[in-house]
Coordinates of C-alpha atoms and ligand atoms in Angstrom, one line a residue:
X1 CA -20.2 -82.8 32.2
X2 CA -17.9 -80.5 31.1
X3 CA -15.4 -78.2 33.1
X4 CA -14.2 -74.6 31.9
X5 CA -10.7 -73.5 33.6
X6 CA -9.3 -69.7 32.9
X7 CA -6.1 -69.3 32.7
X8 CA -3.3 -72.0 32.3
X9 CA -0.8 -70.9 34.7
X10 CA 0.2 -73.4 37.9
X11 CA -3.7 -73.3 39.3
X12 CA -5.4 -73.9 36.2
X13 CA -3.4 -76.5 34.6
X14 CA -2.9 -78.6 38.0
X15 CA -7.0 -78.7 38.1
X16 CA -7.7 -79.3 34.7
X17 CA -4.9 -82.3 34.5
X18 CA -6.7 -83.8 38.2
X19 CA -10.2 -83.4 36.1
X20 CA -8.8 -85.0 33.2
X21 CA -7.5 -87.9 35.3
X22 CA -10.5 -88.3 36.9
X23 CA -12.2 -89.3 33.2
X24 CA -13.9 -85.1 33.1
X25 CA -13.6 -83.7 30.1
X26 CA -12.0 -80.0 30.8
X27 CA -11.7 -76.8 28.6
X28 CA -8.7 -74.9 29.1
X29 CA -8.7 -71.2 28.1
X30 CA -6.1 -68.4 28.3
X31 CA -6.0 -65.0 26.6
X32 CA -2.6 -65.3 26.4
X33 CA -0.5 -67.3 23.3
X34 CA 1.2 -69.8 25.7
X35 CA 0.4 -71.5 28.7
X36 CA 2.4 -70.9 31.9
X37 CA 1.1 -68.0 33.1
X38 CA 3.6 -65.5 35.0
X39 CA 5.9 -68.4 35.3
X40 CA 6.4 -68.7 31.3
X41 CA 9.9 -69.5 30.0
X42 CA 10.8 -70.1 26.7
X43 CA 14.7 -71.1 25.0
X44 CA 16.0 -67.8 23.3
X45 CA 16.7 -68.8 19.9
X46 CA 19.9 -67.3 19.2
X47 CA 21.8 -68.6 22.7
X48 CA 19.1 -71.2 23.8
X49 CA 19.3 -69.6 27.9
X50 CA 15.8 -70.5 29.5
X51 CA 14.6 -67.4 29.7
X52 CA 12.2 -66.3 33.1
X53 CA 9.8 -64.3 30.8
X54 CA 7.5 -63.0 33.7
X55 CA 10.1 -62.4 36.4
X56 CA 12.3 -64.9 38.3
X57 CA 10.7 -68.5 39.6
X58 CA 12.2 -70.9 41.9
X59 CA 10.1 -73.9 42.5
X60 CA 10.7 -74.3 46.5
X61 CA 8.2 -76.4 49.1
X62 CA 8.3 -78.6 52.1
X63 CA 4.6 -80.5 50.6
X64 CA 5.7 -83.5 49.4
X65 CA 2.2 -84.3 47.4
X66 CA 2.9 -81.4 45.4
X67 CA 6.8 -82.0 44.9
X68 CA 5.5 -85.9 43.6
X69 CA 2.8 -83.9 41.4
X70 CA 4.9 -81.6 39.8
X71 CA 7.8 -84.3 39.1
X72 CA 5.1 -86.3 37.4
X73 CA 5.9 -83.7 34.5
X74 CA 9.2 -83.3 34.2
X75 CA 12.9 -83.4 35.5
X76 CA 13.9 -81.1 38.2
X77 CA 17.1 -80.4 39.8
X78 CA 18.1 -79.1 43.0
X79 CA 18.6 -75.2 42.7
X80 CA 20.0 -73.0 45.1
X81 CA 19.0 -69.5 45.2
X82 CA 21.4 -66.9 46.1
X83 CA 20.3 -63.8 46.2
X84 CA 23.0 -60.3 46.9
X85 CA 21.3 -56.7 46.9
X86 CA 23.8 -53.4 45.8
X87 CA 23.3 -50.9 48.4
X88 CA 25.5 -47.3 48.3
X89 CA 28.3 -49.1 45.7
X90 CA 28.5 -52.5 48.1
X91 CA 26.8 -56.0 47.4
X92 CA 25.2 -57.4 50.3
X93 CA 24.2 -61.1 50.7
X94 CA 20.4 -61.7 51.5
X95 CA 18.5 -63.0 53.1
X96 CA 19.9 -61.2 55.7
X97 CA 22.5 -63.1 57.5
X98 CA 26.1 -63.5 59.0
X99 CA 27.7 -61.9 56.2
X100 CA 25.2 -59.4 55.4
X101 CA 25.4 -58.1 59.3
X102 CA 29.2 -58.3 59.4
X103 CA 29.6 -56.4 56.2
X104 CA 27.1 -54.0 57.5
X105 CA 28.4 -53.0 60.8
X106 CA 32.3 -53.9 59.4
X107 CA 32.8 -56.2 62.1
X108 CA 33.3 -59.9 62.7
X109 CA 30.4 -61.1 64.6
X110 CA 29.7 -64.2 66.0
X111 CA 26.3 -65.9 65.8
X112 CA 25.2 -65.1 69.3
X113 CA 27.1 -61.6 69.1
X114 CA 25.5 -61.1 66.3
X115 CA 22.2 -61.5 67.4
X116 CA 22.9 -59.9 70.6
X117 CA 23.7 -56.4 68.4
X118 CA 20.7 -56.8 66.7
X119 CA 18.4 -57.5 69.3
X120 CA 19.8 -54.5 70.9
X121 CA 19.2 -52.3 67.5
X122 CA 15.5 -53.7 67.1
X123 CA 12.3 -51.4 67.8
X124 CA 10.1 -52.6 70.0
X125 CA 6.7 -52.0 68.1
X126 CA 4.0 -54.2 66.7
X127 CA 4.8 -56.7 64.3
X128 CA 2.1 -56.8 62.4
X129 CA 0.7 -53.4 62.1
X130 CA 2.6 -52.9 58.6
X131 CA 5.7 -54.2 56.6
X132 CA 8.2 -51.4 58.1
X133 CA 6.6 -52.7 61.5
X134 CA 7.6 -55.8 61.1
X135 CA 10.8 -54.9 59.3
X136 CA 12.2 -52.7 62.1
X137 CA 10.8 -54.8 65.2
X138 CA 12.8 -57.8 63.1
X139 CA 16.2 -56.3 61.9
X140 CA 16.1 -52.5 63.4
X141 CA 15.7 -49.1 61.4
X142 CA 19.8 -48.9 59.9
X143 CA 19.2 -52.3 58.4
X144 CA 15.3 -51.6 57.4
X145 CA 16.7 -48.3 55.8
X146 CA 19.4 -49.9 53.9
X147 CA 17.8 -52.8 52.7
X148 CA 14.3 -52.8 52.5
X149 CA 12.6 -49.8 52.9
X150 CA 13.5 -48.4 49.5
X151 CA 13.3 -51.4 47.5
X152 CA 9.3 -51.9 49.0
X153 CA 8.5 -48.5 48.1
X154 CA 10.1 -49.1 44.7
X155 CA 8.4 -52.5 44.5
X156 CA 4.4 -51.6 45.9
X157 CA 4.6 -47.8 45.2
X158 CA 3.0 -46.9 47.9
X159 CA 5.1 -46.2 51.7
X160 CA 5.9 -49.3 53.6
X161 CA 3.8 -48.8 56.3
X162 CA 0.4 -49.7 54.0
X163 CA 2.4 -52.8 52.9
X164 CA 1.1 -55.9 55.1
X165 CA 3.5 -57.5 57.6
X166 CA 3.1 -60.8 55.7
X167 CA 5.3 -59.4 53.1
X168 CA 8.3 -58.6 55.2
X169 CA 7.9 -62.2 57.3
X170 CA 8.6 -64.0 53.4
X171 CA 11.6 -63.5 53.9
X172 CA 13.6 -65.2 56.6
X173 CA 17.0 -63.3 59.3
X174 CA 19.9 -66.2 59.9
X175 CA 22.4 -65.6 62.6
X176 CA 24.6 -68.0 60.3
X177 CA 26.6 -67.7 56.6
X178 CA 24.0 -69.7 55.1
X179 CA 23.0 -67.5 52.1
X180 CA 20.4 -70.0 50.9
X181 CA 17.6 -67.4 50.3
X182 CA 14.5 -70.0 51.1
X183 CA 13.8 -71.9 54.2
X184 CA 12.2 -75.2 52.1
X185 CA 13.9 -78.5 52.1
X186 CA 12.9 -78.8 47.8
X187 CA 14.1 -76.5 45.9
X188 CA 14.5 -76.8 42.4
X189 CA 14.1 -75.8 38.9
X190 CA 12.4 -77.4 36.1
X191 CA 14.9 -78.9 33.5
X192 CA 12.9 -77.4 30.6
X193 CA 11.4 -74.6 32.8
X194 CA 8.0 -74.3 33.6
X195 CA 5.9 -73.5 30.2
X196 CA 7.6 -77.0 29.0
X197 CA 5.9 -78.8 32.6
X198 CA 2.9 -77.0 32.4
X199 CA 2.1 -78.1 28.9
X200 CA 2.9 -82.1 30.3
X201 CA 0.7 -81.1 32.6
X202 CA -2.0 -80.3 29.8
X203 CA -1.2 -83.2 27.5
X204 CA -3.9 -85.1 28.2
X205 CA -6.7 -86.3 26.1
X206 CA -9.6 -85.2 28.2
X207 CA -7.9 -80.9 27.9
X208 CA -8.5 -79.0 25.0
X209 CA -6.7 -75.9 25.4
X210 CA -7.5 -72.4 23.7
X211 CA -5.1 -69.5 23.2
X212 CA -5.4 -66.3 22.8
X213 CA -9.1 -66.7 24.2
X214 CA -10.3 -64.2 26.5
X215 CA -13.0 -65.1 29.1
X216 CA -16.6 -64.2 28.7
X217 CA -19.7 -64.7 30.5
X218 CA -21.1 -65.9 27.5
X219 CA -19.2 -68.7 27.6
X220 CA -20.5 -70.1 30.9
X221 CA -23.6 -71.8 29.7
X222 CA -21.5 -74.5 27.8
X223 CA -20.1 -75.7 31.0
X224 CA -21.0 -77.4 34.3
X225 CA -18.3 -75.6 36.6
X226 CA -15.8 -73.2 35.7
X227 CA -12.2 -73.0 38.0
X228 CA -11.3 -68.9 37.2
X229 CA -7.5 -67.5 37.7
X230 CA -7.8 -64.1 36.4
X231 CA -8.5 -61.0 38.6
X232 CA -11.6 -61.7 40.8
X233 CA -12.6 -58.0 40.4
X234 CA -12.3 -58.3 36.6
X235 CA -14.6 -61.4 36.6
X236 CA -17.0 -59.1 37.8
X237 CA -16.3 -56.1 35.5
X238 CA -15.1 -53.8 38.5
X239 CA -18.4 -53.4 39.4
X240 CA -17.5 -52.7 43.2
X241 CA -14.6 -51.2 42.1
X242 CA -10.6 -52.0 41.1
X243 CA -8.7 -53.8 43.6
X244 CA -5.1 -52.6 43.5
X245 CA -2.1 -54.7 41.5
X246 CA 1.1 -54.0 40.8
X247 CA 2.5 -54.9 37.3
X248 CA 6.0 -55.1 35.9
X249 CA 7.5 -54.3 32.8
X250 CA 11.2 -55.8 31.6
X251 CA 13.9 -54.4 29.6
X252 CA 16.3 -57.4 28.1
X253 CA 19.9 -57.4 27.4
X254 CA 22.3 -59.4 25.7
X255 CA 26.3 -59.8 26.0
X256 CA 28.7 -62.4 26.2
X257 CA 30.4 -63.8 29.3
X258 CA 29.2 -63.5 32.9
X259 CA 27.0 -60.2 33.6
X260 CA 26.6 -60.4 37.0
X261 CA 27.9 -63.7 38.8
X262 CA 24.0 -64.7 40.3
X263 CA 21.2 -65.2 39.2
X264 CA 19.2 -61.9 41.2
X265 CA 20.7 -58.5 41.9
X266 CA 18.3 -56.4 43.8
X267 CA 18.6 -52.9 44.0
X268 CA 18.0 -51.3 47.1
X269 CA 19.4 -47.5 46.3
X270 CA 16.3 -44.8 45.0
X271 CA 18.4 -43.5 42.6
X272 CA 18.2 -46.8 40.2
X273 CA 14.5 -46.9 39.3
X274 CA 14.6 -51.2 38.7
X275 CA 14.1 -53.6 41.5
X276 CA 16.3 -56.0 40.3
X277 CA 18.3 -57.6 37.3
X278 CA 17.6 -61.3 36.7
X279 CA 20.6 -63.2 34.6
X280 CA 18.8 -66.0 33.6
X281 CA 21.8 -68.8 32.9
X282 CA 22.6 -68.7 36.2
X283 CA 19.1 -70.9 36.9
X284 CA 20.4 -73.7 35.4
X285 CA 24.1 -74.3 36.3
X286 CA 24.1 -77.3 35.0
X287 CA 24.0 -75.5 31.5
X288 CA 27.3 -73.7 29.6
X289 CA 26.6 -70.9 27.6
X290 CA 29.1 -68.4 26.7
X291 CA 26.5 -65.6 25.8
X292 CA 24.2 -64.3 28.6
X293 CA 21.0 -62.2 28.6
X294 CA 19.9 -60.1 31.9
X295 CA 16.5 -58.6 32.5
X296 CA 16.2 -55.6 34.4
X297 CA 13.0 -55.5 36.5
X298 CA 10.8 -52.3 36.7
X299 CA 7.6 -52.3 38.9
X300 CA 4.7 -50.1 37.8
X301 CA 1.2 -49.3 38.6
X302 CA -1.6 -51.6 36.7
X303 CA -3.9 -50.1 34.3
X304 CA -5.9 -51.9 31.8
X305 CA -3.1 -51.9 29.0
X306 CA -0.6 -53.9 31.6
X307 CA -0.4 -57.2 33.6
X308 CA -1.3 -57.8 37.2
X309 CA 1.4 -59.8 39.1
X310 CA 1.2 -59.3 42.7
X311 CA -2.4 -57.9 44.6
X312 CA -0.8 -55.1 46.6
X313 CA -3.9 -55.8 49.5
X314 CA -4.0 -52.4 50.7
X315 CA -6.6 -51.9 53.9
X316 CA -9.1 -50.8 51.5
X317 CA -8.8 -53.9 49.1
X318 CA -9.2 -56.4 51.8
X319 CA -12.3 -54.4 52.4
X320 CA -13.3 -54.8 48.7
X321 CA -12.2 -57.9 48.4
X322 CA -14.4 -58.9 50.9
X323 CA -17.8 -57.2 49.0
X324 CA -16.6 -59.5 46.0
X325 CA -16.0 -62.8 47.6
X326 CA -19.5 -62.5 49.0
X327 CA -20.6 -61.5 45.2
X328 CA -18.7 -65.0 44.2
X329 CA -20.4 -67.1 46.9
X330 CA -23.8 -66.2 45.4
X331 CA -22.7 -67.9 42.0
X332 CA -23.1 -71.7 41.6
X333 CA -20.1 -73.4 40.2
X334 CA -17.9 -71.3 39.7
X335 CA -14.6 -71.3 42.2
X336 CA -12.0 -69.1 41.9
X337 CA -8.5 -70.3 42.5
X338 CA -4.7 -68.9 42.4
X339 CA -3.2 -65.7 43.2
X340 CA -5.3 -63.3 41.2
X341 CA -8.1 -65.2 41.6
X342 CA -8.2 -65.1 45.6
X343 CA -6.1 -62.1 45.4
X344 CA -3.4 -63.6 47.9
X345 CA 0.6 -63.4 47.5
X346 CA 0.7 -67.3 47.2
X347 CA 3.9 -68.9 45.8
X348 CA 4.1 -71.8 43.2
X349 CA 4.0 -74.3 45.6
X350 CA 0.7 -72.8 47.7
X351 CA -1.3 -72.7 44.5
X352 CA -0.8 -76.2 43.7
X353 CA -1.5 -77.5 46.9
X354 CA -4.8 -75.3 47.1
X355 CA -5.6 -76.9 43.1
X356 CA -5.0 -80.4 44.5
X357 CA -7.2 -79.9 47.0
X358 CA -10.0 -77.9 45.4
X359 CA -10.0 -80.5 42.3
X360 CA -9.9 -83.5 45.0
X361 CA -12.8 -82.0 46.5
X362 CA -14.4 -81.4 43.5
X363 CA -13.9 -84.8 42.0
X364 CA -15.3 -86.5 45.1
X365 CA -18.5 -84.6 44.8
X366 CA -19.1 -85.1 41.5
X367 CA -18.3 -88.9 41.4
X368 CA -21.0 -88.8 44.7
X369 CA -23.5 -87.3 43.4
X370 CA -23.4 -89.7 39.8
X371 CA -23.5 -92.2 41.9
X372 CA -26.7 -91.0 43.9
X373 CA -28.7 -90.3 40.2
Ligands
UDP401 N1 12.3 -57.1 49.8 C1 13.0 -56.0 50.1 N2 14.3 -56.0 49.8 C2 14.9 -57.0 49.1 C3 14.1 -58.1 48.7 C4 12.8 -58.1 49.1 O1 12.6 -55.0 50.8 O2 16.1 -56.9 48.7 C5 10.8 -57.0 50.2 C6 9.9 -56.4 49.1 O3 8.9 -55.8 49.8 C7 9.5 -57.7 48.4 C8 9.3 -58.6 49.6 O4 10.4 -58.3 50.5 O5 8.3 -57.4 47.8 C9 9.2 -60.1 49.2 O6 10.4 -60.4 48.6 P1 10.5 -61.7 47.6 O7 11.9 -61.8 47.2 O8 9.8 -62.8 48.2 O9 9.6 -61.1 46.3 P2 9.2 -61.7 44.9 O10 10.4 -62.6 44.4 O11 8.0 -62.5 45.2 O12 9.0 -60.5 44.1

């Protein structure tokens, strides 16, 4: 028995390394040249700053399984994230809290007063109809304007209103100074970042692992089961039609000192075209460097010559996406696993839980039904 997995981002690698335990031999492809997937990071040679090369990751999870899984391949320490937007020529904290809603309303608000103003701002309207739904029935329209309204558009590029409510309710409102911008008791950073874990993870005598190898269908009939990460709809050659993505591109910078102070600026103004500017030393605080490199973050539509990074899950692609998952469930052994691969917004966390359990499940049929022959 042998077991094909495509792609060797956080899905990928955490079923191929519970195959390999398990004593199955596992074939790791990825038509990239490094594993990691969107969470690669690499040391910049000149000023050795762990560099986020897809876009910011902080590991952050409640699931302690997964937090003991991931540790098993390397040191991680406890990582903060503070994240400030620049709206109109002010910085804001976010998520939004005390601070943010005293700076915004120039006033000195207690908690309760605090949340009295904003419950009196607040829309009454669905919650769940759309992300500006949720947004204004959560923090009102003066905040939603300011905040979040430009910066979705500017993110998704389409209006807010097609943008699920899911997307808004990541992201949490405290009536308190905490700036902390996650909920989760772990949060941390990997040491060596993540391409360093994820190739622990891979270290294994039971993985072979092969780069810059695209998938094909050809390649199926040399395996038992195959565990596939890329796009669902490009698994199947579009032949339903192209669920929507939304890529990124990056424009790095280098200088010396402190850029920016934090780690993430976002930009919530429509005049400034990037989302955000990552400065990548402030991820590991524990470091000293006195050069700095900052990465501006544009989002863009995705074509074939780009990236997908986040399934935008219009009304119309949950429809499609629906025509496709009953196209997979007609295939025998093959799963598809991860963000692209079950087109969901899933953090780092959520696909290794799901890889534990699909490889678990796996395993346990496959070690029952050698025991049966
Ligand atoms: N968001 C926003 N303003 C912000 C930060 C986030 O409107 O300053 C919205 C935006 O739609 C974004 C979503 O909230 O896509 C989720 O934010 P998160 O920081 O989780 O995005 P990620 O880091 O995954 O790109």
């Amino acid at each position: 028995m042998k077991v094909l997995v495509v792609g060797a981002g956080f899905s990928g690698a955490t079923i191929a390394r519970q195959c390999a335990d398990a004593g199955i031999k596992v074939v790791v492809i990825d038509k990239r040249d490094h594993v990691g997937g969107n969470c690669h990071t690499y040391r910049d040679t000149d000023t050795q700053i762990l560099i986020h090369a897809h876009g910011p990751h902080i590991f952050h999870t409640n699931d302690r399984e997964v937090w003991d899984f991931v540790r098993r391949f390397g040191k991680f320490k406890r990582y903060n994230h503070s994240v400030f937007t620049k709206f109109k020529d002010q910085v804001f904290s976010l998520p939004v809290n005390l601070q943010t809603l005293n700076q915004f309303w120039k006033s000195s608000f207690s908690p309760a007063e605090a949340q009295r103003k904003l419950r009196h701002n607040c829309r009454e309207c669905d919650a769940t109809l759309s992300f500006e739904h949720a947004a204004i029935s959560a923090v009102g329209p003066e905040l939603y304007n300011a905040f979040f309204k430009t910066y979705t558009e500017k993110q998704w590029g389409v209006s807010a209103t097609e943008i699920p409510a899911s997307v808004f309710k990541r992201l949490p409102v405290r009536f308190s100074y905490t700036n902390n911008y996650f909920n989760h008791d772990i949060q941390a950073m990997p040491v060596e970042g993540y391409t360093d874990l994820i190739q622990n993870m891979l270290r294994h005598p039971n993985i072979e692992i092969e780069l810059n190898c695209r998938f094909s269908e050809s390649l199926l009939s040399c395996f038992s089961n195959c565990f596939y990460s890329g796009p669902i709809d490009e698994f199947f050659n579009h032949n339903l039609g192209k669920l929507t993505y939304r890529s990124l591109s990056f424009e790095h910078f280098r200088s010396s000192g402190d850029f920016q102070g934090c780690a993430v600026m976002n930009f919530a103004d429509s005049n400034v075209k990037f989302t955000r500017i990552t400065e990548h030393k402030h991820f590991a605080p524990w470091e000293t460097h006195d050069q700095t490199i900052y990465t501006k973050e544009y989002p863009s539509a995705h074509n074939f010559s780009n990236d997908p990074y986040y399934p935008v899950r219009l009304q119309q692609d949950k429809s499609l996406l629906k025509k496709y998952e009953e196209q997979a469930e007609q295939l025998s052994g093959i799963c598809f696993v991860g963000r692209l691969g079950t087109y969901r917004y899933l953090d780092m966390d959520q696909t290794i839980r799901e890889a534990l359990d699909i490889s678990d499940y796996f395993i346990n049929q496959t070690t029952t039904s050698r025991l049966a022959s």
